[in-house]
Amino acid sequence: MKAVLQTTISNSRGRRPWSSRVVVRAAAVETLDVTSTIALIEKSINTIRFLAIDAVEKANSGHPGLPMGCAPMGHILYDEVMRYNPKNPYWFNRDRFVLSAGHGCMLQYALLHLAGYDSVKEEDLKSFRQWGSKTPGHPENFETRGIEVTTGPLGQGIANAVGLALAEKHLAARYNKPGFEVVDHYTYCILGDGCQMEGISNEACSLAGHWGLGKLIAFYDDNHISIDGDTEIAFTESVDTRFEGLGWHVIWVKNGNTGYDEIRAAIEEAKAVKDKPTLIKVTTTIGYGSPNKANSYSVHGSALGAKEVDATRQNLGWPYEPFHVPDDVKSHWSRHVPEGASLEAEWQAKLADYEKKYKEEAAEFKELISGKWPDGWEKALPAYTPESPADATRNLSQQCLNALAKVLPGLLGGSADLASSNMTLLKMFGDFQKDTPEQRNVRFGVREHAMGSICNGIALHGSGLIPYCATFFVFTDYMRAAMRISALCEAGVIYVMTHDSIGLGEDGPTHQPIEHLASFRAMPNILMLRPGDGNETAGAYKVAILNRKRPSVLALSRQKLPQLAGTTIEGVEKGGYIVSDNSMRNKPDLILIGTGSELEIAVKAANVIRKEGKAVRVVSLVSWELFDEQSDEYKESVLPAGVSARVSVEAGSTFGWEKIVGSKGKSIGIDRFGASAPAGTLYKEFGITMDNVIAAAKTLL
Amino acid sequence: MKAVLQTTISNSRGRRPWSSRVVVRAAAVETLDVTSTIALIEKSINTIRFLAIDAVEKANSGHPGLPMGCAPMGHILYDEVMRYNPKNPYWFNRDRFVLSAGHGCMLQYALLHLAGYDSVKEEDLKSFRQWGSKTPGHPENFETRGIEVTTGPLGQGIANAVGLALAEKHLAARYNKPGFEVVDHYTYCILGDGCQMEGISNEACSLAGHWGLGKLIAFYDDNHISIDGDTEIAFTESVDTRFEGLGWHVIWVKNGNTGYDEIRAAIEEAKAVKDKPTLIKVTTTIGYGSPNKANSYSVHGSALGAKEVDATRQNLGWPYEPFHVPDDVKSHWSRHVPEGASLEAEWQAKLADYEKKYKEEAAEFKELISGKWPDGWEKALPAYTPESPADATRNLSQQCLNALAKVLPGLLGGSADLASSNMTLLKMFGDFQKDTPEQRNVRFGVREHAMGSICNGIALHGSGLIPYCATFFVFTDYMRAAMRISALCEAGVIYVMTHDSIGLGEDGPTHQPIEHLASFRAMPNILMLRPGDGNETAGAYKVAILNRKRPSVLALSRQKLPQLAGTTIEGVEKGGYIVSDNSMRNKPDLILIGTGSELEIAVKAANVIRKEGKAVRVVSLVSWELFDEQSDEYKESVLPAGVSARVSVEAGSTFGWEKIVGSKGKSIGIDRFGASAPAGTLYKEFGITMDNVIAAAKTLL
């Protein structure tokens, strides 16, 4: 009987015609087996439910409702459908799973536990939501092997899933050969009502439909309950109709609680639709099994309480003690470890054959997915001298991107409908589109938030792809939630943010960033870089490429800037460095500190003040985070503690600059919103001028 | 002939059956008039086009494409449909218009100019996008009378329009009486492909459909062009289907360029549908009239150039010099000043009659829309003593909200599906819903970004409504773009942001704000308030209510906090103040500075250090912005320059604190992401403890 089930399942996972329904209905003689099979499946599903219930109960914190409602689809996915290798969670060709409704993470921990992942042992389940555990309150890829992305903030997970599916489609188109599908996996996602309400999910799903991501299969946990109660109070749209409008295939599983065959059939149907992503709306009962709390808000985000746990045990016929996995369930799931090893071995064999036939492609592919880069890639970065033509750093950025794309096969990306302003087109490539997925220019449309989260997904696909994305710097406000997740989940996304100050001019204050540099300098694990010319832009790209575990934000100018003497890539790598100096023994009379487009002002002011016999040092502070990481000796060599005469100049908020200029120093910046006028006028009116720097300096000399 | 047109129009604006199409087709005898009428209308439309072309050309900066394509619908709206009073742009009962595609602002400036608004004279058109002009690069309500909201960042305008329509529906339900529709206006909006792609527009439109905002009529400028080229490259969804899914009535005007009657009929149909908002998809040609640039990206965001301007003049038969408004067009539009005055006078008369019949309602209504508050409203704020029970500031916030809602008829708002966590329900009111629009609890669903922009719309409705909205503090990242516009456009929205630190505990780093306090302290014109107990929470609300021209962000704790001695509403109003002190003559040995939940830690540490014979001052720095605004004398009295022994404690990024503690001081905070564990554990592990404050202090004493 168990054998029957396992054979069926193995067929399924082997991607041969999938037939459990056929088995179930084929012949009366099999009825006993089938009944037992269903009983075992339900036992497995209840195991998932109770692991979630018990862990939340022990922590007295967490969200039991979703795991209880989604256990059936979770079981079917991890036990019957998905291809993965528990002992190598990073096997390249695994199916990806994203729990966009991340608060239900006990579902995923329970599944990883049953499937045999070493990251979620019984003791990990018992330390759910505790300090140092591998089972934090929301799924975190950097804490738990087997978790693909970091979710919790709603709507972002489905966008991550779009990024994962994009990566698969792109790499498959670039590297697969007939008979050698070395890139071939599905991306599954569970999202809830909350995810559906968030704008980012609509943005991402519009793109998924546009791109025809046929191997993206999303389960919409349609349980009609959100935190504030019945979704009737705020969410009465027709999700089905909307997704049809977005170009998705839509299936409705009306009984997600016990309609296992319905769920299976839906997945089969979804896989058969190859040119569209599929949304499977699965109507479930939140907190299924809890006699008094199911189908209510109260089961969403709190422990059931001892009494209701008992009642649920009673109701579902669950006689076991907390955290118990019955032997037959354990035994049933035990095949995933050997099966997973086989799946990976098969793929390795296929890859070896591929390598024999397609040597060059295989070499590039293997290097790419290993995360290595061709030797000497950084030599492709352009170099500039003071004689090189003045240019906007957004244009210099384009030179870097195009130079790097030639040597880095993993570099791909694009803009949120501002490619011609952000200067982000890779000229030697076409557009990544439904029918040209091998191309590397991604057109995100005006969808900044989804863009960021899709790039997180691409980065966390773990296949060596280096995603960049672009918009005006001020519109980081639209994607800040995704950027924060980049920083948290260690996704080395490169954010190419142009028009980085009032220097953009006439578009006015809605388009002029003021507080944005400060706001990213305050964010953990993200590099805020503001290069001032060509060499610094090249340096910023070197840093951004090398930092695969933290995102980089490049703030770039719209306006032309001169190529300065003394700027270097090496300097940028240290975050702050001396651009010019006429002092002796590390004792300048004055230190002028600039970033980006205002570095030029600092340089010019220094030249004037030096003529008056003063020793003036100019420091470029292109990245505060990198500078902070340097040794105390290095920092002292750039900004000696004994020199308090310091003036900073930056066309942005002065917030935070006290740290650099000290209590006695002065900061020239803008602590109000900008205005609509030509850039030159704005610099003058807001006092971001050489004269003001000189005047400020003189009060300190 | 002109008379015929005017009569027709006056009928329309008088809201009697609108019949220009009937007139047009009624009888052969009217053909001449009709032809001339159409000719005049086209002349008016071309006037709008050329005012936009000329202004952009003179500025050599701007976006001519949208005004050229949308001039027909713009003309019909402002000349035939909308009810407004040019000489009183703030007349309460005016129809509202929002240009969500704000880059096309020359359309609106041209219309305001023709309609007779004093804010946009010929010289203003000629100084488009120049320093100090009334015609900035995007529409800014705080610069230009007649502009309702500030747009440019895409997608937000339609959400503002939803807020304006919500305000109308709410006030109409509260104050209108049979025969006395003192609140009765439409909200019109033009949005483009860019707005449609942004997630916020889907969020806002989902709510508009849910709420059945029948008097919201949005024109979707369907021109198939966005900055990166044809929308085919990134935007192929069916917008019509999506909006049907969102519960909107959808109409398609296939010929938006010359199909004037189609546009008129669509508006008529939209008005007839009273239980749903209407999307009129108007297919237009961007840059209509430009022979070489129409229907291309090149006309979107740059001046046409002298040669193409000439070619367009030729093509549209426009012999006039730049900025010329032909006399017949001028004369045609001239009626709007007297008509507008009449419309307002009629409304005033209606209001006077209403006042006679419904004295109490009228008194409240008039006071409300005048922006005044009942005398002594602030006395409703609760007061606390150290003996009052410890409580989370989110709960104390709910006490304030409920106390204020009783005395402030304009207070309304809600949460993004976290009402029971944010504690924002007004207990004496029901939900604002389609059929109960008079209620004051707004259920935004999980749609933070739309929530912020809808609240901006409510605030800028200018009817005395005071909107508040709520989510977890970390999710300000989802709505930051809207919050920045609150700050810029002077909308006094109250942001009730709970779970404001690692103190939220187990939900982990995705939910724990770190850099958020700093990120708002760096933003211009927004008040970041972090109260530490009941009195401070009351003070924060007093400040938030009084600041009608800048938004307030209240960071509130999830966890219980004691009521502290020495906290006061008056202190909060000064931003920073002394909570306790045992020093003499403003010369403490040490100043401990805390905010919010960490103020308690500072107080406790001070008590310990005082026992060792030191003079210790504890300062609550609840709002840096308010403290900055105090006199130098006051600031010196709180933080005397001579005292450099300063320690700050705040469970967030230390970024920016050097300004307060100085180069010699110490800041205790968290400069990494949080973690998932019980709150007490996190405080200990991250070192936000009394012991650490004491240890830091001792290094300075």
Coordinates of C-alpha atoms in Angstrom, one line a residue, chain B residues 391-393 499-504 517 530-533 536 555-562 564 594-604 620 649-652 683 688:
Chain B
D391 CA 0.8 50.4 29.2
A392 CA 2.0 50.2 25.7
T393 CA 2.0 53.6 23.9
H499 CA 5.6 48.2 17.0
D500 CA 8.3 50.8 16.8
S501 CA 11.5 48.9 17.7
I502 CA 13.0 45.5 18.5
G503 CA 10.5 45.7 21.4
L504 CA 8.0 43.9 19.1
L517 CA 13.5 57.1 13.1
R530 CA 8.4 59.1 19.8
P531 CA 6.5 59.4 23.0
G532 CA 7.6 57.4 26.1
D533 CA 4.5 57.2 28.1
E536 CA 4.0 62.1 26.0
A555 CA 6.3 55.9 16.8
L556 CA 4.6 53.8 19.4
S557 CA 5.5 50.7 21.4
R558 CA 4.0 47.3 21.3
Q559 CA 5.3 46.6 24.8
K560 CA 4.2 48.0 28.1
L561 CA 5.9 51.1 29.5
P562 CA 5.6 52.7 32.9
L564 CA 7.1 58.3 34.2
G594 CA 16.2 58.9 25.7
T595 CA 13.2 58.7 23.5
G596 CA 10.1 56.5 23.6
S597 CA 10.4 53.2 25.3
E598 CA 14.1 53.8 26.2
L599 CA 13.3 57.0 28.2
E600 CA 12.5 54.6 31.1
I601 CA 16.0 53.1 30.8
A602 CA 17.5 56.6 31.0
V603 CA 15.5 57.4 34.0
K604 CA 16.5 54.3 35.8
S620 CA 13.3 63.3 26.7
V649 CA 19.7 55.6 24.4
E650 CA 17.3 54.6 21.7
A651 CA 16.4 51.2 20.3
G652 CA 17.3 52.2 16.8
Y683 CA 17.0 44.3 24.6
I688 CA 19.9 48.4 25.2

